[in-house]
């Protein structure tokens, strides 16, 4: 499915009820989800918002908010190849690893993504295990709790991004507040994502403006 009329906040919301909101099993690279809010997923397993298993998938223009899982509060990828572009991960929780994202034996390419206020014991933003790899660019990681990143036999190549913890990747900015407009009212006063009053809009103080690749 796709949904593309984002300009006036008319984005569809997919909500979970004691399960992962979406599950993808053995899909191919033609799979595309575009322009959705995925929220309130809750599972005692992996992937509160999205669970990919032996799949290839592309996710564009998404918000993943207030999801809960053991691993991968928002998204868990198991033996999968995933692309995430223009997305927000906010207030997701994993009771063990990967508050926003959990990769196991997977590759996830991340571009133009904001990862803010997620929580886990290991990797509040991201946990990667079992020979996973994440090329990450032009993204912001801030206020994630439980160590920002966690790796076990895995690694990320992070460039031209803003991070709270030190990272030597090319063009990275570390330890400087991103100065979003209002990260405590993330959908803005109108309560609709993808509108001008969203809380994760940059300001004149935002250090990442004009510093991307």
Short mmCIF file of C-alpha atoms in Angstrom, two decimals:
data_model
loop_
_atom_site.label_atom_id
_atom_site.label_comp_id
_atom_site.label_asym_id
_atom_site.label_seq_id
_atom_site.Cartn_x
_atom_site.Cartn_y
_atom_site.Cartn_z
CA UNK A 1 0.00 0.00 0.00
CA UNK A 2 1.02 3.59 -0.51
CA UNK A 3 -0.32 6.93 0.74
CA UNK A 4 1.18 10.11 -0.71
CA UNK A 5 -0.98 13.15 0.09
CA UNK A 6 1.15 14.38 2.96
CA UNK A 7 1.01 18.15 2.54
CA UNK A 8 -2.11 18.85 4.61
CA UNK A 9 -1.59 16.22 7.26
CA UNK A 10 -3.96 13.70 5.70
CA UNK A 11 -1.66 10.80 6.45
CA UNK A 12 -3.08 7.42 7.40
CA UNK A 13 -2.36 6.04 10.86
CA UNK A 14 -1.88 2.32 11.47
CA UNK A 15 -2.31 1.31 15.10
CA UNK A 16 -1.39 -1.86 16.94
CA UNK A 17 -3.47 -3.82 19.42
CA UNK A 18 -1.20 -6.13 21.43
CA UNK A 19 0.74 -7.12 18.32
CA UNK A 20 3.20 -5.72 15.80
CA UNK A 21 1.38 -3.25 13.56
CA UNK A 22 2.85 -4.70 10.36
CA UNK A 23 4.64 -7.95 9.59
CA UNK A 24 6.58 -8.62 6.40
CA UNK A 25 7.67 -12.18 5.65
CA UNK A 26 9.72 -13.13 2.56
CA UNK A 27 8.78 -10.03 0.56
CA UNK A 28 10.91 -8.74 -2.32
CA UNK A 29 12.42 -5.32 -3.07
CA UNK A 30 9.27 -4.05 -4.80
CA UNK A 31 7.65 -3.73 -1.35
CA UNK A 32 7.07 -0.04 -0.53
CA UNK A 33 5.25 1.64 2.34
CA UNK A 34 5.00 5.42 1.88
CA UNK A 35 3.37 8.09 4.02
CA UNK A 36 2.01 6.44 7.16
CA UNK A 37 2.05 6.98 10.91
CA UNK A 38 2.66 3.66 12.70
CA UNK A 39 1.94 3.88 16.40
CA UNK A 40 0.98 2.04 19.57
CA UNK A 41 2.24 -1.35 18.46
CA UNK A 42 2.84 -3.68 21.40
CA UNK A 43 4.37 -7.14 21.22
CA UNK A 44 6.15 -9.53 23.54
CA UNK A 45 8.52 -10.36 20.67
CA UNK A 46 10.36 -8.38 18.00
CA UNK A 47 9.21 -5.27 16.16
CA UNK A 48 6.47 -3.31 17.90
CA UNK A 49 5.73 -1.25 14.79
CA UNK A 50 7.15 -3.35 11.94
CA UNK A 51 8.67 -6.82 11.87
CA UNK A 52 10.58 -7.85 8.73
CA UNK A 53 11.67 -11.47 8.40
CA UNK A 54 13.77 -12.66 5.43
CA UNK A 55 12.42 -9.69 3.50
CA UNK A 56 13.41 -6.75 1.35
CA UNK A 57 11.39 -3.57 1.85
CA UNK A 58 11.45 0.20 1.41
CA UNK A 59 9.90 2.60 3.91
CA UNK A 60 9.49 6.28 2.96
CA UNK A 61 7.89 9.23 4.76
CA UNK A 62 6.97 7.34 7.93
CA UNK A 63 6.46 8.25 11.55
CA UNK A 64 6.94 5.45 14.09
CA UNK A 65 5.77 6.54 17.51
CA UNK A 66 4.97 4.99 20.88
CA UNK A 67 5.61 1.38 19.91
CA UNK A 68 6.81 -1.31 22.34
CA UNK A 69 8.62 -4.64 21.90
CA UNK A 70 11.31 -6.79 23.46
CA UNK A 71 13.71 -6.01 20.58
CA UNK A 72 13.11 -3.27 18.05
CA UNK A 73 10.54 -1.01 19.66
CA UNK A 74 9.65 0.50 16.29
CA UNK A 75 11.23 -1.85 13.70
CA UNK A 76 12.95 -5.22 13.89
CA UNK A 77 14.70 -6.72 10.87
CA UNK A 78 15.62 -10.39 10.92
CA UNK A 79 17.71 -11.65 7.97
CA UNK A 80 16.38 -8.76 5.89
CA UNK A 81 17.49 -5.93 3.62
CA UNK A 82 15.66 -2.67 4.33
CA UNK A 83 15.77 0.97 3.20
CA UNK A 84 14.35 3.73 5.42
CA UNK A 85 14.12 7.27 4.01
CA UNK A 86 12.55 10.44 5.44
CA UNK A 87 11.27 8.96 8.69
CA UNK A 88 10.82 9.87 12.35
CA UNK A 89 11.28 7.42 15.24
CA UNK A 90 10.01 8.92 18.49
CA UNK A 91 9.14 7.57 21.95
CA UNK A 92 9.54 3.90 21.04
CA UNK A 93 10.68 1.40 23.67
CA UNK A 94 12.41 -1.98 23.65
CA UNK A 95 12.65 -3.81 26.94
CA UNK A 96 15.93 -5.36 25.79
CA UNK A 97 17.60 -4.05 22.60
CA UNK A 98 16.99 -1.43 19.93
CA UNK A 99 14.54 1.19 21.17
CA UNK A 100 13.97 2.47 17.65
CA UNK A 101 15.57 -0.19 15.43
CA UNK A 102 16.88 -3.73 15.88
CA UNK A 103 18.84 -5.56 13.18
CA UNK A 104 19.81 -9.21 13.29
CA UNK A 105 21.75 -10.59 10.30
CA UNK A 106 20.34 -7.66 8.32
CA UNK A 107 21.36 -4.60 6.33
CA UNK A 108 19.37 -1.40 6.82
CA UNK A 109 20.13 1.78 4.84
CA UNK A 110 18.97 4.90 6.71
CA UNK A 111 18.74 8.36 5.08
CA UNK A 112 17.16 11.61 6.32
CA UNK A 113 15.83 10.08 9.52
CA UNK A 114 15.23 11.59 12.97
CA UNK A 115 15.61 9.21 15.93
CA UNK A 116 14.59 11.00 19.12
CA UNK A 117 13.59 9.97 22.63
CA UNK A 118 13.65 6.19 22.23
CA UNK A 119 14.56 3.79 25.05
CA UNK A 120 16.15 0.35 25.50
CA UNK A 121 18.53 -1.44 27.83
CA UNK A 122 20.93 -1.81 24.89
CA UNK A 123 20.89 0.71 22.07
CA UNK A 124 18.17 3.28 22.69
CA UNK A 125 18.46 4.31 19.05
CA UNK A 126 19.82 1.20 17.37
CA UNK A 127 20.95 -2.32 18.21
CA UNK A 128 22.68 -4.46 15.58
CA UNK A 129 23.71 -8.08 16.06
CA UNK A 130 24.78 -11.15 14.07
CA UNK A 131 26.73 -9.48 11.25
CA UNK A 132 24.35 -6.62 10.57
CA UNK A 133 25.33 -3.42 8.79
CA UNK A 134 23.71 0.03 8.63
CA UNK A 135 24.87 2.75 6.23
CA UNK A 136 23.43 5.93 7.76
CA UNK A 137 23.47 9.45 6.33
CA UNK A 138 21.92 12.89 6.88
CA UNK A 139 20.16 11.82 10.07
CA UNK A 140 19.71 13.04 13.65
CA UNK A 141 20.04 10.91 16.80
CA UNK A 142 19.23 12.66 20.06
CA UNK A 143 17.92 12.00 23.58
CA UNK A 144 17.83 8.22 23.16
CA UNK A 145 18.26 6.36 26.43
CA UNK A 146 20.17 3.17 27.24
CA UNK A 147 23.32 3.83 25.16
CA UNK A 148 22.67 5.39 21.78
CA UNK A 149 24.03 2.43 19.76
CA UNK A 150 24.69 -1.21 20.59
CA UNK A 151 26.69 -3.59 18.38
CA UNK A 152 27.53 -7.28 18.58
CA UNK A 153 29.56 -8.53 15.59
CA UNK A 154 28.01 -5.68 13.59
CA UNK A 155 28.70 -2.08 12.66
CA UNK A 156 27.30 1.11 11.13
CA UNK A 157 28.87 3.58 8.73
CA UNK A 158 27.46 6.93 9.85
CA UNK A 159 28.16 10.11 7.86
CA UNK A 160 26.88 13.70 7.76
CA UNK A 161 24.65 13.12 10.77
CA UNK A 162 24.10 14.69 14.19
CA UNK A 163 24.63 12.35 17.14
CA UNK A 164 24.67 12.73 20.88
CA UNK A 165 27.67 10.42 21.29
CA UNK A 166 31.06 10.71 19.63
CA UNK A 167 31.40 9.28 16.12
CA UNK A 168 34.30 9.84 13.77
CA UNK A 169 32.37 9.38 10.53
CA UNK A 170 32.81 11.96 7.79
CA UNK A 171 30.82 15.16 8.29
CA UNK A 172 29.27 14.12 11.61
CA UNK A 173 28.32 16.62 14.32
CA UNK A 174 28.39 15.25 17.86
CA UNK A 175 27.18 16.46 21.22
CA UNK A 176 25.39 19.61 19.98
CA UNK A 177 21.66 20.03 20.58
CA UNK A 178 19.71 19.81 17.27
CA UNK A 179 17.43 22.67 18.36
CA UNK A 180 14.20 21.44 16.84
CA UNK A 181 11.19 23.74 17.11
CA UNK A 182 9.31 21.71 19.73
CA UNK A 183 10.37 18.10 20.36
CA UNK A 184 7.88 17.88 23.24
CA UNK A 185 4.91 18.46 20.92
CA UNK A 186 6.09 16.31 18.06
CA UNK A 187 2.92 16.43 15.91
CA UNK A 188 2.50 20.16 16.48
CA UNK A 189 -0.48 22.11 17.75
CA UNK A 190 -2.75 20.68 15.06
CA UNK A 191 -1.93 17.11 16.07
CA UNK A 192 -1.20 16.17 12.45
CA UNK A 193 2.12 14.90 11.19
CA UNK A 194 3.74 16.21 7.99
CA UNK A 195 2.48 19.78 8.52
CA UNK A 196 4.54 22.96 9.07
CA UNK A 197 4.06 23.04 12.84
CA UNK A 198 5.59 19.60 13.47
CA UNK A 199 7.96 19.56 16.42
CA UNK A 200 10.96 18.23 14.51
CA UNK A 201 11.31 21.18 12.14
CA UNK A 202 14.77 22.75 12.13
CA UNK A 203 15.39 26.29 13.39
CA UNK A 204 18.04 28.92 12.72
CA UNK A 205 20.01 27.40 15.62
CA UNK A 206 20.00 23.84 14.23
CA UNK A 207 23.66 22.93 13.60
CA UNK A 208 22.90 20.36 10.88
CA UNK A 209 21.29 22.86 8.48
CA UNK A 210 23.39 23.08 5.27
CA UNK A 211 25.80 20.48 6.64
CA UNK A 212 24.49 17.37 4.90
CA UNK A 213 26.21 15.42 2.19
#
